[in-house]
């Protein structure tokens, strides 16, 4: 090699490193932001740039600006610089780079830092599908939705400075813009709390407000707590409601979760108390948003794992439907233990479900699908057989299947009274058509007694009537010969003459010096079928005597005085209305001859009692 070529090679080797340093061949520094690269509007943020020890100046560059955004001298020990932003606004949002300067030249630019400012649009909603309760090792889908037409959605996980996922938005048939983020498998070794944002493509560093946080509760296999309420699960709007989560396991914290809720489950630390550990979750004043299904969990402070979920508790809010059903009971509100009872809830308005609630009971209401019958919707709640423990005040409600926790107005209360102690075995169930129960037996006894009384009265009437008929047909002590009785049944002129003569018979006083006044009249108004004739006689010392008949008759010959005395009766109503008190009647009857004395009517106050009236009945047959 010639001396000239050797000299040129040595000169090139000595100039090469300086040329690369001057061209920016120093290693690129690191760039980051504290507390993070996603900051709310109006907050404070610090940007750090760290390079080589020989650096004597650091430059912060922002995309879109031809000159450095800021320059800072390094801090001790001399390898990094601090860039502070005390009040973040939209002008600070963008992409940043930093570089360092040294005596040997400039370094390459750092990796970009995207500073995002939030709070420029309405916040979206973040929810978990199917719910935020996930078993260890399970997977879940997080849904970020908004009515604002964002181009993209971002999912952020708490504790991580950078976005976890970014997805384009979609618009399903519901009308909202959304993005679905698959998450999992989840484990109890870390906290799983998320938020989401939305933004437009023309301003990718200006995001919306963050959604409410959503925490995935990783449930384990530890003993589940109990969720209860001191009030009825059926509540009215405006009422104060408190849900209590209790456990015999010494949990340090509790969480209350509402099914299909978009917000974070409520968290409470353990409340000091004797006995089981627990926490109270106040809800209220109650409105329609409180209706739903709730569960609670217990956990320990040193673990992110939660217990198994409690049994669900349904909270039902009344007065959310315009209809009001009616409630009735069969066979009645007062029954005996062991009877079959049916509560009928019905409504004229459409409802697809009926609920039956007992006042003061903590148990959930009974539910039945409605059936359309006879122009209205109804459901039958059966208690077969009923016990005294089921006695109480009941109400029924209607609801829609689309919102099962929102109920109608309550029906009027119905009180069911069950006789007999709950420990006594009720009578065996019988066919519904049979009359079971003391009340029905009582109704049967009352009906039988009434029928017996009516039958007895009928027998008495028939007996009296038969006795009167028998007395009318009874012959006298000296009955004539059979050939004479044949005269009564004859229809010849002699019988007619005899009947006319007896009808015109005169009633005369035994003493000739006193006159006798006869008044013959026919009782046409009463429709006397026997052709009764009355003869009015003056009562003053008058005596009733049988006048002589124009022809002999067996009806006048043998009528004893004893029978005349036994047949002496009076029609008091006729005597009071048609004749003065001092009147004697002779009644001519086609059947028998009777003499009757009527009892005087009770006189009015201050008037002397009326004297009795005497009747003489002459009967011809």
XYZ file of C-alpha atoms in Angstrom:
621
model
C 0.000 0.000 0.000
C 1.364 3.439 -0.899
C 1.926 6.064 1.822
C -0.739 8.311 0.308
C -3.462 5.632 0.463
C -2.572 4.756 4.057
C -2.836 8.382 5.114
C -6.286 8.745 3.546
C -7.597 5.637 5.280
C -6.446 6.829 8.715
C -8.005 10.226 8.108
C -11.369 8.658 7.195
C -11.425 6.493 10.321
C -10.780 9.493 12.585
C -13.457 11.668 10.959
C -16.214 8.966 10.825
C -17.384 8.906 14.502
C -17.611 12.681 14.737
C -19.658 12.813 11.548
C -22.168 10.210 12.851
C -22.524 12.098 16.144
C -23.152 15.322 14.371
C -25.735 13.531 12.198
C -27.703 12.333 15.311
C -26.440 8.868 15.890
C -26.813 9.088 19.740
C -29.351 6.638 21.270
C -32.976 7.844 21.453
C -34.191 9.009 24.876
C -37.332 7.750 26.695
C -40.529 9.818 26.962
C -43.468 9.363 29.353
C -46.139 11.339 31.246
C -47.229 11.356 34.882
C -49.816 10.517 36.143
C -50.592 9.274 32.648
C -51.001 10.168 29.035
C -54.805 10.403 29.337
C -55.655 13.386 31.527
C -58.845 15.332 32.204
C -59.256 18.857 31.027
C -57.935 21.379 33.602
C -55.638 18.915 35.383
C -51.835 18.966 35.799
C -49.472 16.649 33.933
C -45.675 16.179 33.891
C -43.745 14.932 30.860
C -40.310 13.317 31.416
C -37.507 12.854 28.889
C -34.516 10.699 29.841
C -31.341 10.283 27.725
C -27.545 9.944 28.039
C -25.429 11.414 30.835
C -23.513 13.621 28.425
C -26.707 15.460 27.396
C -26.691 19.137 28.279
C -30.171 20.021 26.932
C -33.478 18.295 26.168
C -35.964 19.340 23.497
C -39.699 18.568 23.524
C -41.305 18.603 20.080
C -45.009 18.448 19.188
C -46.280 17.258 15.831
C -47.411 20.155 13.692
C -44.961 22.680 15.169
C -41.745 23.523 13.235
C -39.802 24.574 16.300
C -39.322 22.757 19.611
C -42.345 23.059 21.935
C -40.102 23.428 24.969
C -36.435 23.144 26.022
C -35.171 22.157 29.458
C -31.754 21.669 31.090
C -31.179 18.233 32.572
C -31.688 17.581 36.232
C -29.096 15.884 38.352
C -27.495 13.456 37.686
C -27.905 14.956 34.202
C -29.658 12.359 32.122
C -33.343 13.536 32.160
C -35.497 16.645 31.964
C -38.923 17.619 33.294
C -41.664 19.396 31.265
C -44.620 20.519 33.408
C -48.132 21.501 32.228
C -50.015 23.040 35.132
C -53.408 23.412 33.483
C -54.242 21.082 30.645
C -56.461 22.384 27.844
C -57.230 21.210 24.339
C -54.143 22.994 22.949
C -51.897 20.544 24.811
C -53.520 17.524 23.260
C -51.364 15.942 20.560
C -48.338 13.781 19.754
C -44.953 14.578 21.348
C -41.296 13.546 20.806
C -38.156 14.467 22.725
C -34.400 14.483 21.951
C -31.247 15.361 23.821
C -28.234 17.453 22.851
C -24.618 16.603 23.773
C -21.168 17.957 22.853
C -20.932 15.282 20.271
C -24.296 16.109 18.636
C -28.097 15.456 18.797
C -29.798 12.174 19.568
C -32.526 10.567 17.577
C -36.134 11.368 18.458
C -37.924 9.311 21.126
C -40.922 7.160 20.535
C -44.079 9.270 20.276
C -46.159 10.134 23.349
C -49.825 10.803 22.652
C -51.271 13.162 25.218
C -55.059 12.793 25.369
C -57.332 15.350 27.026
C -60.760 14.066 28.133
C -63.997 15.876 28.919
C -65.053 17.304 25.541
C -68.126 15.114 24.858
C -70.886 13.374 26.796
C -69.805 10.212 28.547
C -70.775 6.793 27.144
C -72.147 3.860 29.126
C -70.150 0.750 29.993
C -71.839 -2.538 30.916
C -70.955 -6.214 31.112
C -72.672 -8.965 29.160
C -74.274 -10.949 30.611
C -73.257 -9.381 33.959
C -70.123 -8.245 35.794
C -70.114 -11.303 38.047
C -67.515 -13.678 36.623
C -66.196 -16.924 38.008
C -62.445 -17.360 38.218
C -61.097 -18.197 34.757
C -64.261 -17.019 33.008
C -64.711 -14.538 30.174
C -67.021 -11.579 29.740
C -67.908 -8.986 27.081
C -67.860 -5.280 27.915
C -70.233 -3.076 25.927
C -69.549 0.652 25.484
C -72.558 2.524 24.071
C -73.504 6.138 23.354
C -76.165 8.132 21.519
C -73.366 10.367 20.225
C -72.065 9.185 16.886
C -68.451 8.531 17.898
C -66.175 7.012 15.285
C -64.215 4.957 17.770
C -64.415 3.733 21.368
C -61.537 3.196 23.771
C -61.490 0.847 26.770
C -59.222 1.797 29.650
C -58.249 -0.478 32.517
C -57.614 1.103 35.892
C -53.898 1.101 36.796
C -52.648 1.012 33.225
C -51.385 4.233 31.612
C -52.257 3.303 28.071
C -55.565 2.267 26.474
C -56.268 -1.410 26.657
C -58.343 -1.652 23.470
C -59.555 0.655 20.718
C -62.381 -0.398 18.405
C -64.441 1.156 15.650
C -68.006 1.921 16.628
C -71.002 0.071 15.268
C -74.651 1.039 15.074
C -77.057 -1.861 15.639
C -80.827 -1.732 15.317
C -81.179 -0.181 18.787
C -79.986 3.146 17.401
C -77.037 3.634 19.778
C -73.410 3.528 18.718
C -71.436 0.817 20.460
C -68.317 -1.312 20.631
C -67.962 -4.778 22.178
C -64.714 -5.577 24.003
C -63.979 -9.228 24.896
C -62.247 -9.582 28.263
C -60.809 -12.688 29.872
C -59.952 -15.049 31.238
C -60.184 -13.187 34.526
C -58.472 -14.255 37.724
C -58.753 -13.053 41.315
C -55.068 -12.085 41.359
C -55.779 -8.552 40.054
C -58.480 -5.905 40.062
C -60.606 -5.691 36.930
C -61.989 -2.142 36.812
C -62.682 -0.487 33.449
C -63.852 2.783 31.860
C -64.527 3.677 28.249
C -64.404 6.816 26.079
C -65.519 7.865 22.619
C -63.885 10.193 20.084
C -64.022 11.403 16.489
C -61.404 10.629 13.853
C -60.615 14.288 13.132
C -59.740 14.911 16.829
C -58.270 11.628 18.064
C -56.639 13.228 21.155
C -59.885 14.888 22.395
C -61.989 12.256 24.097
C -65.348 12.252 25.822
C -65.803 12.180 29.549
C -65.065 8.717 30.923
C -67.915 6.316 31.563
C -68.749 5.287 35.092
C -66.307 2.633 36.271
C -67.269 -0.991 35.923
C -65.625 -3.567 38.125
C -65.703 -7.238 37.328
C -66.307 -9.191 40.495
C -64.451 -12.466 40.382
C -66.490 -14.784 42.575
C -64.962 -17.746 44.304
C -66.240 -20.715 46.222
C -66.261 -19.254 49.728
C -69.528 -19.308 51.653
C -72.204 -17.047 50.263
C -73.825 -14.321 52.419
C -77.552 -13.668 52.810
C -79.433 -10.706 51.366
C -82.643 -9.596 53.064
C -84.836 -6.626 53.831
C -86.798 -5.760 56.961
C -89.662 -4.441 54.833
C -91.708 -6.252 52.249
C -90.002 -6.678 48.866
C -93.048 -4.913 47.382
C -92.434 -1.179 47.844
C -94.189 2.031 46.877
C -92.555 5.083 45.250
C -91.000 7.437 47.794
C -90.535 4.718 50.403
C -87.202 4.295 52.185
C -85.646 0.894 51.585
C -82.541 -0.728 53.095
C -81.022 -4.005 51.917
C -78.936 -5.965 54.420
C -76.086 -8.311 53.488
C -75.207 -10.704 56.335
C -72.720 -13.559 56.738
C -71.324 -15.700 59.529
C -67.976 -15.588 57.715
C -65.865 -12.664 58.903
C -65.793 -10.740 55.626
C -64.171 -7.295 55.651
C -66.124 -5.826 52.761
C -69.409 -6.376 50.969
C -70.694 -5.583 47.514
C -74.304 -5.166 46.355
C -75.042 -5.886 42.728
C -78.206 -5.233 40.720
C -78.781 -7.477 37.738
C -78.398 -5.745 34.367
C -77.259 -2.566 36.102
C -74.826 -0.370 34.183
C -73.194 1.183 37.185
C -70.592 -0.199 39.552
C -71.899 -2.400 42.372
C -72.084 -0.639 45.695
C -69.181 -1.380 48.047
C -69.263 -1.082 51.809
C -66.786 -2.026 54.489
C -67.847 -4.253 57.324
C -69.937 -2.481 59.911
C -69.012 -3.254 63.532
C -71.782 -5.242 65.153
C -72.301 -8.226 67.370
C -72.932 -11.562 65.724
C -72.702 -12.048 61.953
C -70.714 -9.586 59.869
C -72.643 -7.499 57.406
C -73.366 -4.191 55.756
C -76.540 -2.162 55.143
C -77.197 -0.692 51.707
C -79.743 2.154 51.834
C -81.889 2.583 48.740
C -84.356 5.409 48.450
C -86.463 7.285 48.154
C -87.658 4.466 45.957
C -88.465 5.107 42.295
C -88.921 2.938 39.232
C -85.151 2.551 38.743
C -84.872 0.623 42.033
C -86.998 -2.243 40.779
C -84.884 -5.269 39.914
C -83.022 -8.335 41.139
C -80.224 -7.907 43.670
C -77.403 -10.108 44.987
C -74.583 -9.402 47.424
C -71.017 -10.671 47.943
C -68.493 -10.756 50.738
C -64.716 -10.391 50.486
C -61.471 -9.930 52.392
C -59.222 -6.873 52.152
C -56.116 -8.917 51.368
C -57.729 -10.634 48.394
C -59.455 -9.434 45.259
C -61.608 -12.533 45.221
C -65.230 -12.333 46.308
C -67.494 -14.944 47.803
C -70.174 -16.874 45.997
C -73.262 -14.721 45.321
C -76.158 -14.629 47.750
C -79.571 -15.861 46.746
C -81.283 -13.200 44.615
C -83.775 -10.744 46.101
C -86.409 -9.157 43.866
C -87.505 -5.600 44.667
C -90.900 -4.755 43.141
C -92.118 -1.151 42.749
C -95.887 -0.574 42.642
C -97.906 2.121 40.893
C -95.979 1.887 37.618
C -98.927 0.610 35.538
C -102.219 2.487 35.098
C -104.456 -0.500 35.870
C -105.769 -1.645 39.260
C -106.854 -5.301 39.602
C -109.522 -6.694 41.943
C -109.170 -9.560 44.422
C -111.881 -11.959 45.634
C -111.930 -15.250 47.566
C -113.895 -18.449 47.223
C -115.763 -19.831 49.142
C -115.475 -16.804 51.440
C -113.122 -14.741 53.623
C -113.845 -16.897 56.712
C -112.836 -20.533 56.330
C -111.707 -23.432 58.480
C -108.254 -24.941 58.403
C -108.160 -27.715 55.837
C -110.633 -26.207 53.399
C -109.817 -25.520 49.751
C -109.490 -21.779 49.138
C -109.022 -19.915 45.851
C -108.033 -16.256 45.553
C -109.119 -14.762 42.228
C -107.201 -11.766 40.849
C -108.613 -10.144 37.730
C -108.292 -6.973 35.663
C -110.126 -5.397 32.753
C -106.808 -4.054 31.377
C -104.196 -6.259 29.780
C -101.536 -7.707 32.045
C -99.676 -10.929 31.317
C -98.712 -11.722 34.921
C -100.500 -11.456 38.298
C -98.723 -11.364 41.651
C -100.255 -12.176 45.060
C -98.610 -10.573 48.087
C -99.313 -11.152 51.780
C -98.949 -8.178 54.090
C -95.939 -8.419 56.408
C -94.428 -11.441 54.653
C -90.771 -11.349 53.617
C -91.274 -14.129 51.080
C -91.496 -13.106 47.419
C -95.024 -12.771 45.997
C -96.604 -15.642 44.120
C -96.667 -15.232 40.320
C -99.123 -16.657 37.789
C -99.629 -16.045 34.097
C -102.934 -14.366 33.323
C -105.697 -15.963 31.283
C -108.368 -14.128 29.310
C -111.844 -15.229 30.352
C -115.279 -13.607 30.261
C -113.970 -10.284 29.012
C -111.148 -9.781 31.495
C -107.739 -11.135 32.499
C -107.505 -13.289 35.594
C -105.434 -15.743 37.608
C -106.464 -18.171 40.364
C -104.199 -18.704 43.371
C -105.147 -21.939 45.141
C -104.513 -22.926 48.757
C -105.402 -26.606 48.960
C -105.759 -27.152 51.840
C -105.474 -23.833 53.641
C -103.777 -23.550 57.042
C -104.089 -20.942 59.763
C -100.577 -19.746 58.913
C -101.940 -18.578 55.569
C -104.438 -16.273 57.189
C -103.766 -12.575 56.762
C -104.256 -9.600 54.476
C -103.633 -10.122 50.768
C -103.287 -7.818 47.764
C -102.710 -8.589 44.121
C -100.898 -6.738 41.347
C -100.449 -6.935 37.598
C -97.231 -6.643 35.582
C -95.777 -6.995 32.095
C -93.231 -9.652 31.204
C -91.017 -6.988 29.642
C -90.667 -5.223 33.013
C -91.481 -7.837 35.674
C -90.299 -5.667 38.588
C -92.675 -2.778 37.840
C -96.196 -3.445 39.125
C -99.655 -1.932 38.838
C -101.509 -0.238 41.655
C -102.515 -2.724 44.378
C -105.976 -4.188 44.639
C -108.120 -3.450 47.666
C -106.907 -5.493 50.656
C -108.626 -8.806 51.335
C -108.439 -10.335 54.811
C -108.518 -14.125 54.940
C -109.482 -15.544 58.351
C -108.659 -19.201 58.963
C -110.125 -20.812 62.078
C -108.324 -23.579 63.970
C -104.721 -23.755 65.167
C -101.921 -24.361 62.706
C -100.924 -27.501 64.617
C -104.311 -29.170 64.205
C -104.664 -31.366 61.171
C -107.374 -30.039 58.922
C -110.212 -32.186 57.626
C -109.391 -34.280 54.583
C -109.743 -32.550 51.267
C -113.015 -33.347 49.558
C -114.439 -32.911 46.149
C -115.093 -29.231 45.376
C -118.794 -29.990 44.800
C -119.236 -31.332 48.321
C -120.196 -29.067 51.226
C -117.043 -29.253 53.348
C -116.560 -27.165 56.422
C -118.734 -26.153 59.374
C -120.248 -23.204 57.531
C -121.656 -25.398 54.829
C -122.973 -27.901 57.371
C -124.616 -24.997 59.174
C -126.294 -23.875 55.958
C -127.593 -27.398 55.419
C -128.950 -27.622 58.979
C -130.684 -24.258 58.650
C -132.276 -25.323 55.374
C -133.420 -28.645 56.826
C -134.899 -26.916 59.881
C -136.759 -24.461 57.674
C -138.160 -27.272 55.543
C -139.225 -29.158 58.684
C -141.055 -26.095 60.040
C -142.855 -25.572 56.741
C -143.856 -29.226 56.612
C -145.113 -29.082 60.208
C -147.213 -25.998 59.453
C -148.650 -27.706 56.395
C -149.580 -30.769 58.455
C -151.274 -28.595 61.095
C -153.308 -26.767 58.438
C -154.349 -30.032 56.823
C -155.284 -31.519 60.224
C -157.422 -28.501 61.190
C -159.130 -28.517 57.822
C -159.820 -32.239 58.013
C -161.183 -31.870 61.546
C -163.559 -29.117 60.460
C -164.691 -31.168 57.521
C -165.159 -34.188 59.810
C -167.226 -32.158 62.275
C -169.356 -30.849 59.474
C -170.147 -34.377 58.294
C -170.590 -35.893 61.811
C -174.224 -37.162 62.308
C -176.348 -36.285 65.361
C -177.164 -38.488 68.304
C -180.603 -39.426 66.851
C -179.885 -39.714 63.168
C -182.877 -40.555 61.055
C -183.194 -43.684 59.055
C -181.109 -44.146 55.966
C -184.117 -43.547 53.785
C -184.415 -40.048 55.257
C -180.717 -39.234 54.352
C -181.427 -40.107 50.839
C -183.594 -37.033 50.778
C -180.486 -34.804 51.070
C -178.862 -36.243 47.992
C -181.946 -36.108 45.868
C -182.248 -33.473 43.258
C -186.035 -33.596 42.947
C -188.575 -30.904 43.788
C -188.869 -32.081 47.380
C -185.186 -31.400 48.018
C -185.419 -27.991 46.433
C -188.483 -27.191 48.523
C -186.688 -28.317 51.650
C -183.557 -26.216 50.835
C -185.689 -23.141 50.183
C -187.664 -23.656 53.364
C -184.533 -23.980 55.473
C -183.012 -20.885 53.886
C -186.124 -18.880 54.807
C -186.394 -20.282 58.324
C -187.293 -17.758 60.994
C -185.329 -17.294 64.163
C -187.794 -16.368 66.895
C -187.354 -15.431 70.553
C -188.799 -17.846 73.129
C -190.747 -14.990 74.696
C -193.485 -13.627 72.460
C -193.484 -10.155 74.024
C -190.100 -9.207 72.543
C -189.750 -8.600 68.859
C -187.186 -10.283 66.657
C -185.579 -8.563 63.667
C -184.366 -10.743 60.863
C -181.798 -9.638 58.308
C -181.177 -12.129 55.551
C -178.133 -11.491 53.314
C -175.849 -13.427 51.098
C -172.054 -13.153 51.576
C -171.307 -12.555 47.949
C -168.139 -10.625 48.440
C -166.379 -13.505 50.169
C -167.521 -15.928 47.529
C -168.885 -18.376 50.121
C -169.201 -21.590 48.186
C -171.701 -22.979 50.680
C -174.228 -20.162 50.209
C -174.065 -18.823 53.772
C -177.103 -16.778 54.926
C -177.129 -14.502 57.989
C -180.168 -13.498 60.078
C -179.721 -10.493 62.360
C -181.439 -10.742 65.716
C -181.685 -8.113 68.454
C -179.435 -9.170 71.305
C -181.548 -7.832 74.193
C -182.659 -10.931 76.064
C -183.306 -12.669 72.797
C -182.888 -16.349 72.406
C -182.199 -18.270 69.296
C -184.869 -20.835 68.454
C -185.306 -23.006 65.475
C -188.451 -22.247 63.563
C -190.675 -25.001 62.356
C -189.784 -26.408 59.012
C -192.322 -26.857 56.312
C -191.211 -30.358 55.807
C -189.491 -32.794 58.110
C -185.721 -32.925 57.741
C -183.118 -35.104 59.413
C -180.741 -32.123 59.707
C -182.963 -30.480 62.299
C -183.914 -33.465 64.354
C -180.897 -34.814 66.145
C -178.252 -32.053 66.551
C -177.168 -32.243 70.199
C -176.381 -29.159 72.291
C -172.874 -30.402 72.972
C -171.990 -30.308 69.303
C -173.586 -26.888 68.966
C -171.454 -25.647 71.845
C -168.277 -27.156 70.392
C -168.929 -25.546 67.000
C -169.634 -22.080 68.487
C -167.087 -19.792 66.798
C -167.061 -16.347 65.418
C -165.651 -14.349 62.600
C -164.325 -11.435 64.677
C -163.289 -9.383 61.651
C -166.746 -9.542 60.094
C -168.415 -8.726 63.390
C -166.204 -5.704 63.989
C -166.649 -4.238 60.517
C -170.239 -5.054 59.579
C -172.292 -5.110 62.823
C -172.484 -3.224 66.121
C -171.427 -5.068 69.259
C -175.037 -5.869 70.366
C -175.903 -8.030 67.370
C -176.792 -11.712 67.154
C -176.486 -13.505 63.813
C -178.093 -16.677 62.653
C -175.937 -18.152 59.912
C -177.644 -20.558 57.568
C -175.052 -22.885 56.083
C -175.696 -25.694 53.671
C -173.515 -28.063 55.625
C -174.338 -27.917 59.340
C -176.238 -25.975 61.943
C -173.917 -24.093 64.278
C -174.263 -21.651 67.099
C -171.175 -19.582 67.720
C -170.243 -16.836 70.127
C -167.516 -14.441 69.084
C -165.038 -12.999 71.522
C -165.171 -9.230 71.764
C -162.443 -7.209 70.136
C -160.011 -5.471 72.395
C -161.278 -1.978 72.883
C -159.204 1.097 72.412
C -157.794 2.911 75.402
C -160.520 4.547 77.454
C -163.478 2.723 75.808
C -165.487 -0.050 77.511
C -165.074 -3.492 75.939
C -167.718 -4.514 73.442
C -170.242 -7.157 74.354
C -169.917 -10.518 72.664
C -171.881 -11.365 69.511
C -173.643 -14.649 69.051
C -173.858 -16.531 65.786
C -176.217 -19.362 64.920
C -175.154 -21.183 61.814
C -177.727 -23.224 59.896
C -176.182 -25.492 57.306
C -177.962 -27.413 54.574
C -176.286 -30.025 52.350
